[in-house]
PDB file of C-alpha atoms in Angstrom:
ATOM      1  CA  MET T   1      19.448  15.933   3.568  1.00  0.00           C
ATOM      2  CA  SER T   2      17.135  15.859   6.599  1.00  0.00           C
ATOM      3  CA  SER T   3      17.319  12.904   8.952  1.00  0.00           C
ATOM      4  CA  THR T   4      13.643  13.280   9.891  1.00  0.00           C
ATOM      5  CA  VAL T   5      10.433  12.810   7.938  1.00  0.00           C
ATOM      6  CA  ARG T   6       7.215  14.775   8.394  1.00  0.00           C
ATOM      7  CA  ALA T   7       3.927  12.875   8.327  1.00  0.00           C
ATOM      8  CA  ALA T   8       0.256  13.680   8.890  1.00  0.00           C
ATOM      9  CA  VAL T   9      -0.649  11.271  11.679  1.00  0.00           C
ATOM     10  CA  MET T  10      -4.237  10.409  12.526  1.00  0.00           C
ATOM     11  CA  LYS T  11      -3.889  10.233  16.308  1.00  0.00           C
ATOM     12  CA  ALA T  12      -7.546   9.370  16.884  1.00  0.00           C
ATOM     13  CA  PRO T  13     -10.819   9.824  15.029  1.00  0.00           C
ATOM     14  CA  GLY T  14     -11.099  13.429  13.877  1.00  0.00           C
ATOM     15  CA  ARG T  15      -7.564  14.312  14.988  1.00  0.00           C
ATOM     16  CA  LEU T  16      -4.675  14.806  12.525  1.00  0.00           C
ATOM     17  CA  GLU T  17      -1.279  16.121  13.636  1.00  0.00           C
ATOM     18  CA  VAL T  18       2.030  16.591  11.842  1.00  0.00           C
ATOM     19  CA  GLU T  19       4.758  14.524  13.494  1.00  0.00           C
ATOM     20  CA  HIS T  20       8.433  13.914  12.780  1.00  0.00           C
ATOM     21  CA  PHE T  21       9.896  10.419  12.471  1.00  0.00           C
ATOM     22  CA  PRO T  22      13.476   9.241  11.918  1.00  0.00           C
ATOM     23  CA  LYS T  23      14.265   8.688   8.249  1.00  0.00           C
ATOM     24  CA  PRO T  24      14.873   4.918   8.091  1.00  0.00           C
ATOM     25  CA  ASP T  25      17.393   2.900   6.134  1.00  0.00           C
ATOM     26  CA  PRO T  26      15.480   0.106   4.407  1.00  0.00           C
ATOM     27  CA  GLN T  27      16.109  -3.468   5.526  1.00  0.00           C
ATOM     28  CA  PRO T  28      17.051  -5.991   2.806  1.00  0.00           C
ATOM     29  CA  GLY T  29      14.205  -6.246   0.292  1.00  0.00           C
ATOM     30  CA  ALA T  30      12.451  -3.110   1.557  1.00  0.00           C
ATOM     31  CA  VAL T  31      12.161   0.203  -0.277  1.00  0.00           C
ATOM     32  CA  LEU T  32      12.193   3.787   0.952  1.00  0.00           C
ATOM     33  CA  MET T  33       9.996   5.823  -1.402  1.00  0.00           C
ATOM     34  CA  LYS T  34       9.860   9.621  -1.619  1.00  0.00           C
ATOM     35  CA  VAL T  35       6.126  10.325  -1.883  1.00  0.00           C
ATOM     36  CA  THR T  36       5.214  12.642  -4.758  1.00  0.00           C
ATOM     37  CA  PHE T  37       1.432  12.222  -4.611  1.00  0.00           C
ATOM     38  CA  SER T  38      -1.048  10.520  -2.277  1.00  0.00           C
ATOM     39  CA  GLY T  39      -4.793  10.331  -2.682  1.00  0.00           C
ATOM     40  CA  ILE T  40      -7.582  10.530  -0.139  1.00  0.00           C
ATOM     41  CA  CYS T  41      -9.828   7.469  -0.290  1.00  0.00           C
ATOM     42  CA  GLY T  42     -13.267   6.807   1.137  1.00  0.00           C
ATOM     43  CA  THR T  43     -11.528   4.448   3.567  1.00  0.00           C
ATOM     44  CA  ASP T  44      -9.512   7.403   4.902  1.00  0.00           C
ATOM     45  CA  LYS T  45     -12.719   9.405   5.353  1.00  0.00           C
ATOM     46  CA  HIS T  46     -14.318   6.562   7.335  1.00  0.00           C
ATOM     47  CA  THR T  47     -11.197   6.170   9.469  1.00  0.00           C
ATOM     48  CA  PHE T  48     -11.214   9.923  10.200  1.00  0.00           C
ATOM     49  CA  ARG T  49     -14.854   9.633  11.306  1.00  0.00           C
ATOM     50  CA  GLY T  50     -13.976   6.763  13.649  1.00  0.00           C
ATOM     51  CA  GLU T  51     -15.664   4.123  11.495  1.00  0.00           C
ATOM     52  CA  SER T  52     -12.725   1.836  12.053  1.00  0.00           C
ATOM     53  CA  LYS T  53     -14.140  -1.634  11.318  1.00  0.00           C
ATOM     54  CA  GLN T  54     -12.488  -2.806   8.089  1.00  0.00           C
ATOM     55  CA  TYR T  55     -13.715  -5.636   5.818  1.00  0.00           C
ATOM     56  CA  ALA T  56     -16.800  -6.074   8.034  1.00  0.00           C
ATOM     57  CA  GLY T  57     -18.456  -9.463   7.698  1.00  0.00           C
ATOM     58  CA  THR T  58     -15.494 -11.141   5.974  1.00  0.00           C
ATOM     59  CA  ASP T  59     -12.700 -13.434   7.131  1.00  0.00           C
ATOM     60  CA  HIS T  60     -10.421 -10.362   7.058  1.00  0.00           C
ATOM     61  CA  GLU T  61     -12.541  -8.250   9.443  1.00  0.00           C
ATOM     62  CA  ARG T  62     -10.416  -6.118  11.772  1.00  0.00           C
ATOM     63  CA  ASP T  63     -10.353  -2.818  13.617  1.00  0.00           C
ATOM     64  CA  ILE T  64      -8.047   0.056  12.739  1.00  0.00           C
ATOM     65  CA  VAL T  65      -5.412   0.848  15.354  1.00  0.00           C
ATOM     66  CA  TYR T  66      -4.596   4.512  15.945  1.00  0.00           C
ATOM     67  CA  PRO T  67      -2.259   6.345  15.475  1.00  0.00           C
ATOM     68  CA  LEU T  68      -1.744   5.772  11.772  1.00  0.00           C
ATOM     69  CA  ILE T  69      -0.513   7.523   8.658  1.00  0.00           C
ATOM     70  CA  CYS T  70      -3.272   7.196   6.069  1.00  0.00           C
ATOM     71  CA  GLY T  71      -2.743   7.025   2.339  1.00  0.00           C
ATOM     72  CA  HIS T  72      -2.787   3.857   0.235  1.00  0.00           C
ATOM     73  CA  GLU T  73      -3.189   5.457  -3.222  1.00  0.00           C
ATOM     74  CA  ASN T  74       0.408   6.557  -3.672  1.00  0.00           C
ATOM     75  CA  VAL T  75       3.007   7.521  -6.243  1.00  0.00           C
ATOM     76  CA  GLY T  76       6.654   8.149  -5.532  1.00  0.00           C
ATOM     77  CA  VAL T  77      10.287   7.834  -6.462  1.00  0.00           C
ATOM     78  CA  ILE T  78      12.539   5.106  -5.095  1.00  0.00           C
ATOM     79  CA  GLU T  79      15.003   6.739  -2.718  1.00  0.00           C
ATOM     80  CA  ALA T  80      16.747   3.578  -1.494  1.00  0.00           C
ATOM     81  CA  ILE T  81      16.511  -0.207  -1.774  1.00  0.00           C
ATOM     82  CA  GLY T  82      17.638  -2.296   1.169  1.00  0.00           C
ATOM     83  CA  GLY T  83      20.571  -4.603   0.477  1.00  0.00           C
ATOM     84  CA  SER T  84      20.603  -4.208  -3.298  1.00  0.00           C
ATOM     85  CA  GLU T  85      20.918  -1.757  -6.159  1.00  0.00           C
ATOM     86  CA  SER T  86      17.721  -3.035  -7.778  1.00  0.00           C
ATOM     87  CA  ILE T  87      14.429  -4.751  -6.983  1.00  0.00           C
ATOM     88  CA  PRO T  88      11.990  -6.374  -9.428  1.00  0.00           C
ATOM     89  CA  ASP T  89       8.779  -4.622 -10.412  1.00  0.00           C
ATOM     90  CA  SER T  90       5.462  -6.458 -10.866  1.00  0.00           C
ATOM     91  CA  GLU T  91       6.677  -7.793 -14.233  1.00  0.00           C
ATOM     92  CA  GLY T  92      10.129  -8.856 -13.026  1.00  0.00           C
ATOM     93  CA  ARG T  93      11.985  -5.889 -14.552  1.00  0.00           C
ATOM     94  CA  PRO T  94      14.611  -4.229 -12.331  1.00  0.00           C
ATOM     95  CA  LEU T  95      13.731  -1.012 -10.529  1.00  0.00           C
ATOM     96  CA  ARG T  96      16.470   1.273  -9.211  1.00  0.00           C
ATOM     97  CA  ALA T  97      16.786   4.406  -7.102  1.00  0.00           C
ATOM     98  CA  GLY T  98      15.235   7.285  -9.025  1.00  0.00           C
ATOM     99  CA  ASP T  99      12.535   5.161 -10.706  1.00  0.00           C
ATOM    100  CA  ARG T 100       8.924   6.277 -10.310  1.00  0.00           C
ATOM    101  CA  ILE T 101       6.551   3.687  -8.855  1.00  0.00           C
ATOM    102  CA  VAL T 102       3.083   2.996  -7.545  1.00  0.00           C
ATOM    103  CA  PRO T 103       3.315   0.561  -4.626  1.00  0.00           C
ATOM    104  CA  ALA T 104       0.437  -1.865  -4.078  1.00  0.00           C
ATOM    105  CA  ALA T 105      -1.924  -0.800  -1.322  1.00  0.00           C
ATOM    106  CA  ASN T 106      -1.258  -4.104   0.426  1.00  0.00           C
ATOM    107  CA  VAL T 107       1.642  -6.375   1.292  1.00  0.00           C
ATOM    108  CA  PRO T 108       1.206 -10.177   1.279  1.00  0.00           C
ATOM    109  CA  CYS T 109       2.682 -12.428   3.973  1.00  0.00           C
ATOM    110  CA  GLY T 110       4.576 -14.697   1.566  1.00  0.00           C
ATOM    111  CA  HIS T 111       3.889 -17.870   3.580  1.00  0.00           C
ATOM    112  CA  CYS T 112       0.139 -18.677   3.510  1.00  0.00           C
ATOM    113  CA  ILE T 113      -1.237 -21.310   1.102  1.00  0.00           C
ATOM    114  CA  PHE T 114      -2.198 -18.646  -1.447  1.00  0.00           C
ATOM    115  CA  CYS T 115       1.181 -16.907  -1.372  1.00  0.00           C
ATOM    116  CA  LEU T 116       3.049 -20.213  -1.625  1.00  0.00           C
ATOM    117  CA  ASN T 117       1.006 -21.225  -4.677  1.00  0.00           C
ATOM    118  CA  ASP T 118       1.510 -17.986  -6.627  1.00  0.00           C
ATOM    119  CA  TYR T 119      -2.042 -16.677  -6.332  1.00  0.00           C
ATOM    120  CA  PRO T 120      -2.413 -12.914  -6.850  1.00  0.00           C
ATOM    121  CA  TYR T 121      -1.225 -11.078  -3.725  1.00  0.00           C
ATOM    122  CA  TYR T 122      -4.712  -9.941  -2.701  1.00  0.00           C
ATOM    123  CA  PHE T 123      -5.678 -13.586  -1.970  1.00  0.00           C
ATOM    124  CA  CYS T 124      -3.213 -13.606   0.961  1.00  0.00           C
ATOM    125  CA  GLU T 125      -4.746 -14.774   4.249  1.00  0.00           C
ATOM    126  CA  ASN T 126      -2.577 -12.358   6.251  1.00  0.00           C
ATOM    127  CA  LEU T 127      -2.657  -9.326   3.978  1.00  0.00           C
ATOM    128  CA  GLN T 128      -1.544  -6.069   5.599  1.00  0.00           C
ATOM    129  CA  ASP T 129      -2.723  -2.699   4.325  1.00  0.00           C
ATOM    130  CA  TYR T 130      -0.669   0.461   3.969  1.00  0.00           C
ATOM    131  CA  GLY T 131      -2.325   3.490   5.556  1.00  0.00           C
ATOM    132  CA  ASN T 132      -4.672   1.150   7.345  1.00  0.00           C
ATOM    133  CA  SER T 133      -3.730  -1.992   9.326  1.00  0.00           C
ATOM    134  CA  LEU T 134      -0.024  -1.057   9.316  1.00  0.00           C
ATOM    135  CA  HIS T 135      -0.163   1.712  11.905  1.00  0.00           C
ATOM    136  CA  SER T 136       2.465   4.300  12.813  1.00  0.00           C
ATOM    137  CA  GLY T 137       3.138   2.746  16.209  1.00  0.00           C
ATOM    138  CA  ILE T 138       5.131   0.029  14.415  1.00  0.00           C
ATOM    139  CA  PRO T 139       8.736   1.031  13.580  1.00  0.00           C
ATOM    140  CA  PRO T 140       9.811   2.381  11.148  1.00  0.00           C
ATOM    141  CA  HIS T 141       6.381   4.075  11.311  1.00  0.00           C
ATOM    142  CA  LEU T 142       6.084   5.365   7.720  1.00  0.00           C
ATOM    143  CA  PHE T 143       3.429   2.956   6.418  1.00  0.00           C
ATOM    144  CA  GLY T 144       1.163   5.481   4.702  1.00  0.00           C
ATOM    145  CA  GLY T 145       1.432   8.001   1.904  1.00  0.00           C
ATOM    146  CA  TRP T 146       0.491  11.076   3.915  1.00  0.00           C
ATOM    147  CA  ALA T 147       4.180  11.521   4.648  1.00  0.00           C
ATOM    148  CA  GLU T 148       7.265  12.818   2.882  1.00  0.00           C
ATOM    149  CA  TYR T 149       8.612   9.260   2.656  1.00  0.00           C
ATOM    150  CA  MET T 150       6.974   5.858   2.813  1.00  0.00           C
ATOM    151  CA  TYR T 151       8.548   2.604   3.962  1.00  0.00           C
ATOM    152  CA  LEU T 152       7.607  -0.342   1.730  1.00  0.00           C
ATOM    153  CA  LEU T 153       8.043  -3.741   3.324  1.00  0.00           C
ATOM    154  CA  PRO T 154       9.760  -6.640   1.534  1.00  0.00           C
ATOM    155  CA  GLY T 155       7.306  -8.388  -0.777  1.00  0.00           C
ATOM    156  CA  THR T 156       5.280  -5.280  -1.587  1.00  0.00           C
ATOM    157  CA  PRO T 157       4.230  -5.418  -5.254  1.00  0.00           C
ATOM    158  CA  LEU T 158       5.730  -2.422  -7.084  1.00  0.00           C
ATOM    159  CA  PHE T 159       4.393  -1.053 -10.364  1.00  0.00           C
ATOM    160  CA  ARG T 160       6.568   1.057 -12.658  1.00  0.00           C
ATOM    161  CA  VAL T 161       4.972   4.368 -13.681  1.00  0.00           C
ATOM    162  CA  PRO T 162       5.323   5.066 -17.415  1.00  0.00           C
ATOM    163  CA  ASP T 163       7.148   8.239 -18.419  1.00  0.00           C
ATOM    164  CA  GLY T 164       4.692  10.989 -19.225  1.00  0.00           C
ATOM    165  CA  LEU T 165       1.928   9.708 -16.931  1.00  0.00           C
ATOM    166  CA  PRO T 166       1.189  12.470 -14.390  1.00  0.00           C
ATOM    167  CA  ASP T 167       1.368  11.573 -10.694  1.00  0.00           C
ATOM    168  CA  GLU T 168      -2.259  12.583 -10.138  1.00  0.00           C
ATOM    169  CA  VAL T 169      -3.329   9.991 -12.732  1.00  0.00           C
ATOM    170  CA  ALA T 170      -0.882   7.300 -11.570  1.00  0.00           C
ATOM    171  CA  ALA T 171      -2.299   7.655  -8.039  1.00  0.00           C
ATOM    172  CA  LEU T 172      -5.581   6.275  -9.388  1.00  0.00           C
ATOM    173  CA  THR T 173      -3.976   2.889 -10.154  1.00  0.00           C
ATOM    174  CA  GLU T 174      -5.436   1.191  -7.067  1.00  0.00           C
ATOM    175  CA  VAL T 175      -8.866   2.778  -7.572  1.00  0.00           C
ATOM    176  CA  MET T 176      -9.017   1.681 -11.208  1.00  0.00           C
ATOM    177  CA  ALA T 177      -7.789  -1.848 -10.405  1.00  0.00           C
ATOM    178  CA  VAL T 178     -10.442  -2.301  -7.707  1.00  0.00           C
ATOM    179  CA  SER T 179     -13.151  -0.907 -10.000  1.00  0.00           C
ATOM    180  CA  VAL T 180     -12.191  -3.166 -12.905  1.00  0.00           C
ATOM    181  CA  SER T 181     -12.023  -6.203 -10.606  1.00  0.00           C
ATOM    182  CA  ALA T 182     -15.438  -5.422  -9.115  1.00  0.00           C
ATOM    183  CA  ARG T 183     -16.915  -4.947 -12.581  1.00  0.00           C
ATOM    184  CA  TRP T 184     -15.440  -8.252 -13.769  1.00  0.00           C
ATOM    185  CA  VAL T 185     -16.813 -10.104 -10.742  1.00  0.00           C
ATOM    186  CA  SER T 186     -20.213  -8.467 -11.244  1.00  0.00           C
ATOM    187  CA  ALA T 187     -20.231  -9.317 -14.961  1.00  0.00           C
ATOM    188  CA  THR T 188     -19.402 -12.961 -14.327  1.00  0.00           C
ATOM    189  CA  SER T 189     -22.042 -13.279 -11.582  1.00  0.00           C
ATOM    190  CA  SER T 190     -19.548 -15.281  -9.559  1.00  0.00           C
ATOM    191  CA  ARG T 191     -20.180 -15.989  -5.907  1.00  0.00           C
ATOM    192  CA  PRO T 192     -17.784 -17.237  -3.232  1.00  0.00           C
ATOM    193  CA  GLY T 193     -17.332 -20.977  -3.694  1.00  0.00           C
ATOM    194  CA  SER T 194     -18.584 -21.010  -7.288  1.00  0.00           C
ATOM    195  CA  SER T 195     -16.584 -22.232 -10.267  1.00  0.00           C
ATOM    196  CA  ALA T 196     -15.816 -20.567 -13.571  1.00  0.00           C
ATOM    197  CA  ALA T 197     -14.121 -21.589 -16.806  1.00  0.00           C
ATOM    198  CA  ALA T 198     -12.211 -19.374 -19.205  1.00  0.00           C
ATOM    199  CA  SER T 199     -11.230 -20.114 -22.764  1.00  0.00           C
TER     200      SER T 199
END
């Protein structure tokens, strides 16, 4: 087994290079995932063009830091789990090495008011994004799916991939979730600060 991992690194706008990184051992609660499929999102296209302002006009606005390993629409197989033989999936069921997963595109901080009160992870005030705000200058570097392996930080929501679902379809999980959420928000005509009731 190789002790290095190849990754397509976006060094700067318009510049991709293959680099080698040490294959990391995951810290407790982290997961090392062998990437089997990674999509190319519109966000990746904008980042390649140098359009690096993310979430413009929102409280989460930030600039992309290069170099980075893009890819936040990912499917893979758990290679190793730090400090344990299993880790819970999004429904609390144990995942083990060899299980196929889709990791969330983001990792919540676990300590803001939203995280502490069990809001969905995307409400997090300090949300970090794989293949985006988590750049490859931060060890262990492998924070995007355009690599042979991806390092998933503790607290990353993990979704089990059903047997029989092809990787190229499972990779659309994030895209479909965002689309459904946007459609729901549009259908309810909700606006920031408004209230809604459900029965």
